[in-house]
Coordinates of C-alpha atoms in Angstrom, one line a residue:
X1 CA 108.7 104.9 113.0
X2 CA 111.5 107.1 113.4
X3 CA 111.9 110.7 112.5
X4 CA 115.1 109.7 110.1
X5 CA 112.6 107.3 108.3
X6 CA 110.6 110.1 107.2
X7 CA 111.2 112.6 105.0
X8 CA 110.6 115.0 102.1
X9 CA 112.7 116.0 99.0
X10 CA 112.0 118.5 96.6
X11 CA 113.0 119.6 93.1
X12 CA 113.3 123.0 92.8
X13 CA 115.8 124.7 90.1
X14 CA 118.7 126.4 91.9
X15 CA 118.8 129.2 89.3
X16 CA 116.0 130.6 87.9
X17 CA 115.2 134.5 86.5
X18 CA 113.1 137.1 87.4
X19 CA 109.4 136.6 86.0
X20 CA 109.6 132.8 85.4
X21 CA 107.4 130.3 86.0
X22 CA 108.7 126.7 87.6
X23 CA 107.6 123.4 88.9
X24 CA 108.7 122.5 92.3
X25 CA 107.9 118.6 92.9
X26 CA 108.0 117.7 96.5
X27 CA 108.2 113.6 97.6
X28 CA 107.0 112.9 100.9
X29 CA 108.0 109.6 102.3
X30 CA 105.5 109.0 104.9
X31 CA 106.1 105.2 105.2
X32 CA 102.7 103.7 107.0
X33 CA 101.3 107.0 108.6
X34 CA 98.0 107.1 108.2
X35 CA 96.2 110.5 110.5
X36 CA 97.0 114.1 110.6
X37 CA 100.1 115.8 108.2
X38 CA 100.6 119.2 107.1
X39 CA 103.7 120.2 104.9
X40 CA 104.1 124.0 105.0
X41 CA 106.4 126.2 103.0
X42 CA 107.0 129.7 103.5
X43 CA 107.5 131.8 100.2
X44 CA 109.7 135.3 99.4
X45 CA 107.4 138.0 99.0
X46 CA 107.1 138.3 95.1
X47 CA 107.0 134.5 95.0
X48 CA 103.2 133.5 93.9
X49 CA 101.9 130.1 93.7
X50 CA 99.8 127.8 91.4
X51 CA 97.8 124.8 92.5
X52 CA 99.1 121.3 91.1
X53 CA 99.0 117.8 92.2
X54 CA 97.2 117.5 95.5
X55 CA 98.1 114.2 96.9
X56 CA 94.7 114.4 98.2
X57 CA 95.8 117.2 100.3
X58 CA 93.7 120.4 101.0
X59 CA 95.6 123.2 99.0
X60 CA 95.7 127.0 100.6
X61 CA 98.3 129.5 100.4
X62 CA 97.7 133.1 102.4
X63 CA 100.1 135.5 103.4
X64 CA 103.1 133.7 101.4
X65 CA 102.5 130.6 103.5
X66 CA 101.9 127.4 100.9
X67 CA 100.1 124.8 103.1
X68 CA 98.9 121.3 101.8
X69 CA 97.0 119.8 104.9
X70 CA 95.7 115.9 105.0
X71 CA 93.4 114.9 107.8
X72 CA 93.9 111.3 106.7
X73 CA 96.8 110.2 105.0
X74 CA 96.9 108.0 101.7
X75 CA 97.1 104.7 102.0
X76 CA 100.9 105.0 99.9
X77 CA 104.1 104.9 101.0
X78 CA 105.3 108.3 99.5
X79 CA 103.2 110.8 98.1
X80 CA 104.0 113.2 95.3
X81 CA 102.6 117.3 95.2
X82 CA 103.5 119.7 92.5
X83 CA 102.9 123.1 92.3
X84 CA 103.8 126.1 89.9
X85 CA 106.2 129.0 91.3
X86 CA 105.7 132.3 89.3
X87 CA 108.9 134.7 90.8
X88 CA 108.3 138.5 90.1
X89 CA 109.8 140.1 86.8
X90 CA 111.5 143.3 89.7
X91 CA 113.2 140.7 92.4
X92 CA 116.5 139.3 92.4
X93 CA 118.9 138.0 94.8
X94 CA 118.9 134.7 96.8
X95 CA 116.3 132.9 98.8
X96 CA 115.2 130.5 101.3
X97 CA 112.2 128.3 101.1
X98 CA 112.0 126.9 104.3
X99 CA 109.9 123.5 103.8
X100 CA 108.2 121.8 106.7
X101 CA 106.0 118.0 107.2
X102 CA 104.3 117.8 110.2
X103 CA 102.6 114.4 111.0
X104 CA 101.1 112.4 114.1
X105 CA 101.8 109.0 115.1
X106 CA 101.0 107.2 118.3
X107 CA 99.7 110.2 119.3
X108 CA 102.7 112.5 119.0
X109 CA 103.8 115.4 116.8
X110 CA 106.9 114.5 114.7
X111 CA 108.3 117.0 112.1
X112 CA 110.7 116.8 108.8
X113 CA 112.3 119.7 107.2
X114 CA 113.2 120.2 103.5
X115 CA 117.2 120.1 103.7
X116 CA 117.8 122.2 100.7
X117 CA 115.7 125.0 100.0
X118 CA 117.8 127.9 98.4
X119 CA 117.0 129.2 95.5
X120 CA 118.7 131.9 93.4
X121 CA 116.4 134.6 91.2
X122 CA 118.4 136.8 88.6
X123 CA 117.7 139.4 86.3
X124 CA 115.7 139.1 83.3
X125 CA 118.1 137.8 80.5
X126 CA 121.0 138.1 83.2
X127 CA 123.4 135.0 82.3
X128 CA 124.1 132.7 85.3
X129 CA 126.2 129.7 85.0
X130 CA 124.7 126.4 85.5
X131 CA 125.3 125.5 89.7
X132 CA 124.4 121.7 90.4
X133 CA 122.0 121.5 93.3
X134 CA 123.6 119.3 95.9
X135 CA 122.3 116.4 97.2
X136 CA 123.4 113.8 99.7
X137 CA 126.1 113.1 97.2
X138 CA 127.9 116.2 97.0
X139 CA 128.8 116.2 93.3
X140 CA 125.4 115.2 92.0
X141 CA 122.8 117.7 90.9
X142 CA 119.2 117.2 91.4
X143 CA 118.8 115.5 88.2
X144 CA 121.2 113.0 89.2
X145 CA 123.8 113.4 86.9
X146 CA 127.4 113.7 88.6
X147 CA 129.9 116.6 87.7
X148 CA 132.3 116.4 87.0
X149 CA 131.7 112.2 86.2
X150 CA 133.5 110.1 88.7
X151 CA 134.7 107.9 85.2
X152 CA 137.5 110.0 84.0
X153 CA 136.5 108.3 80.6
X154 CA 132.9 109.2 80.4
X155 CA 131.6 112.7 78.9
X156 CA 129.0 114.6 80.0
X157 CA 127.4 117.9 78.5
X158 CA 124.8 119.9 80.7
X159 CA 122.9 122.7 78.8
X160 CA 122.5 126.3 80.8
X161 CA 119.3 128.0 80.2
X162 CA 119.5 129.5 76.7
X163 CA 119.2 133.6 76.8
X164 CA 118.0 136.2 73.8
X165 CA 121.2 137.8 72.0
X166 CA 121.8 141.7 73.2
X167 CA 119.5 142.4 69.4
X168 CA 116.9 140.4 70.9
X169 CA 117.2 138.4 67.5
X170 CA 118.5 135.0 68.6
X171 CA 119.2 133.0 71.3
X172 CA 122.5 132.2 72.7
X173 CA 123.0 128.5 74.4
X174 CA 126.0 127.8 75.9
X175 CA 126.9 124.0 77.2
X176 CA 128.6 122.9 80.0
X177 CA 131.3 119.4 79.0
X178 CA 133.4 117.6 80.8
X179 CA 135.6 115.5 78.6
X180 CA 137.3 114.1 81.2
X181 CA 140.7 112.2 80.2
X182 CA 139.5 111.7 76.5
X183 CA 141.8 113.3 74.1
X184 CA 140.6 115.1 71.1
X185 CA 141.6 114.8 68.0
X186 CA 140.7 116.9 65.1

């Protein structure tokens, strides 16, 4: 096995406010290891967590440090973990989550990182705009959609997370299109 053979990705929103609750869904491709892994992830103070899916992994998480630790592996080629984020209603600002997988094979240690790990916590009801999460592909978002579409002919609309009017008596959702070279007519 080689170290570029394994890996983890992870979807976590890029944008997220104060006091919300979010899934982050990490894939570990761990090909045919079978013995000792730990994937680690250090969290901001005012970060909590909330167990998910296990992959069969023992869950702890003390002192801001998320651990899922397998003595032996599953017998699958990737495994899937999800766990709940809850981010404090009083932070704000922009984070790191640094993400580590630490395995054995032929008796050595090997290690992955998590690539992309930012993540940007504002204000209660403060409007961001919608920023794509890059991946490999530069102009696709974690969702896999491409944005502006390569196809000058194709549209796309992306929704940003709605917000409560200033009354606090309805909600305000604003959509992000690309119309590419289609003309309008009206």
């Amino acid at each position: 096995i080689q170290d570029d053979q394994v890996w983890i990705k992870a979807k976590i929103p890029y944008n997220v406010h104060a006091g919300d609750r979010f899934t982050v869904e990490i894939t570990v491709n761990k090909l045919d290891l079978q013995h000792f892994a730990e994937l680690k992830q250090k969290l901001p103070n005012g970060f909590s967590v909330i167990e998910g899916q296990s992959g069969a992994a023992d869950f702890s998480f003390k002192n801001q440090m998320l651990k899922y630790t397998w003595l032996r592996l599953p017998r699958a080629a990737q495994i899937k973990i999800s766990y709940d984020i809850v981010v404090d209603r009083n932070l704000k600002g922009e984070f790191n989550l640094p993400t580590q997988f630490t395995y054995i094979y032929k008796n050595q240690r090997g290690t992955t990182n998590l690539k992309d790990d930012r993540i940007r916590v504002y204000a209660p009801g403060e409007v961001f705009s919608y920023t794509p999460r890059p991946t490999e592909n530069n102009n696709q978002s974690s969702n896999g959609l491409t944005f502006p579409p390569k196809n000058p002919m194709q549209v796309q609309c992306l929704r940003i997370k709605p917000t409560f009017s200033k009354e606090q008596n309805g909600l305000i959702v604003k959509l992000l299109v690309s119309r590419g070279a289609i003309q309008l007519s009206l």
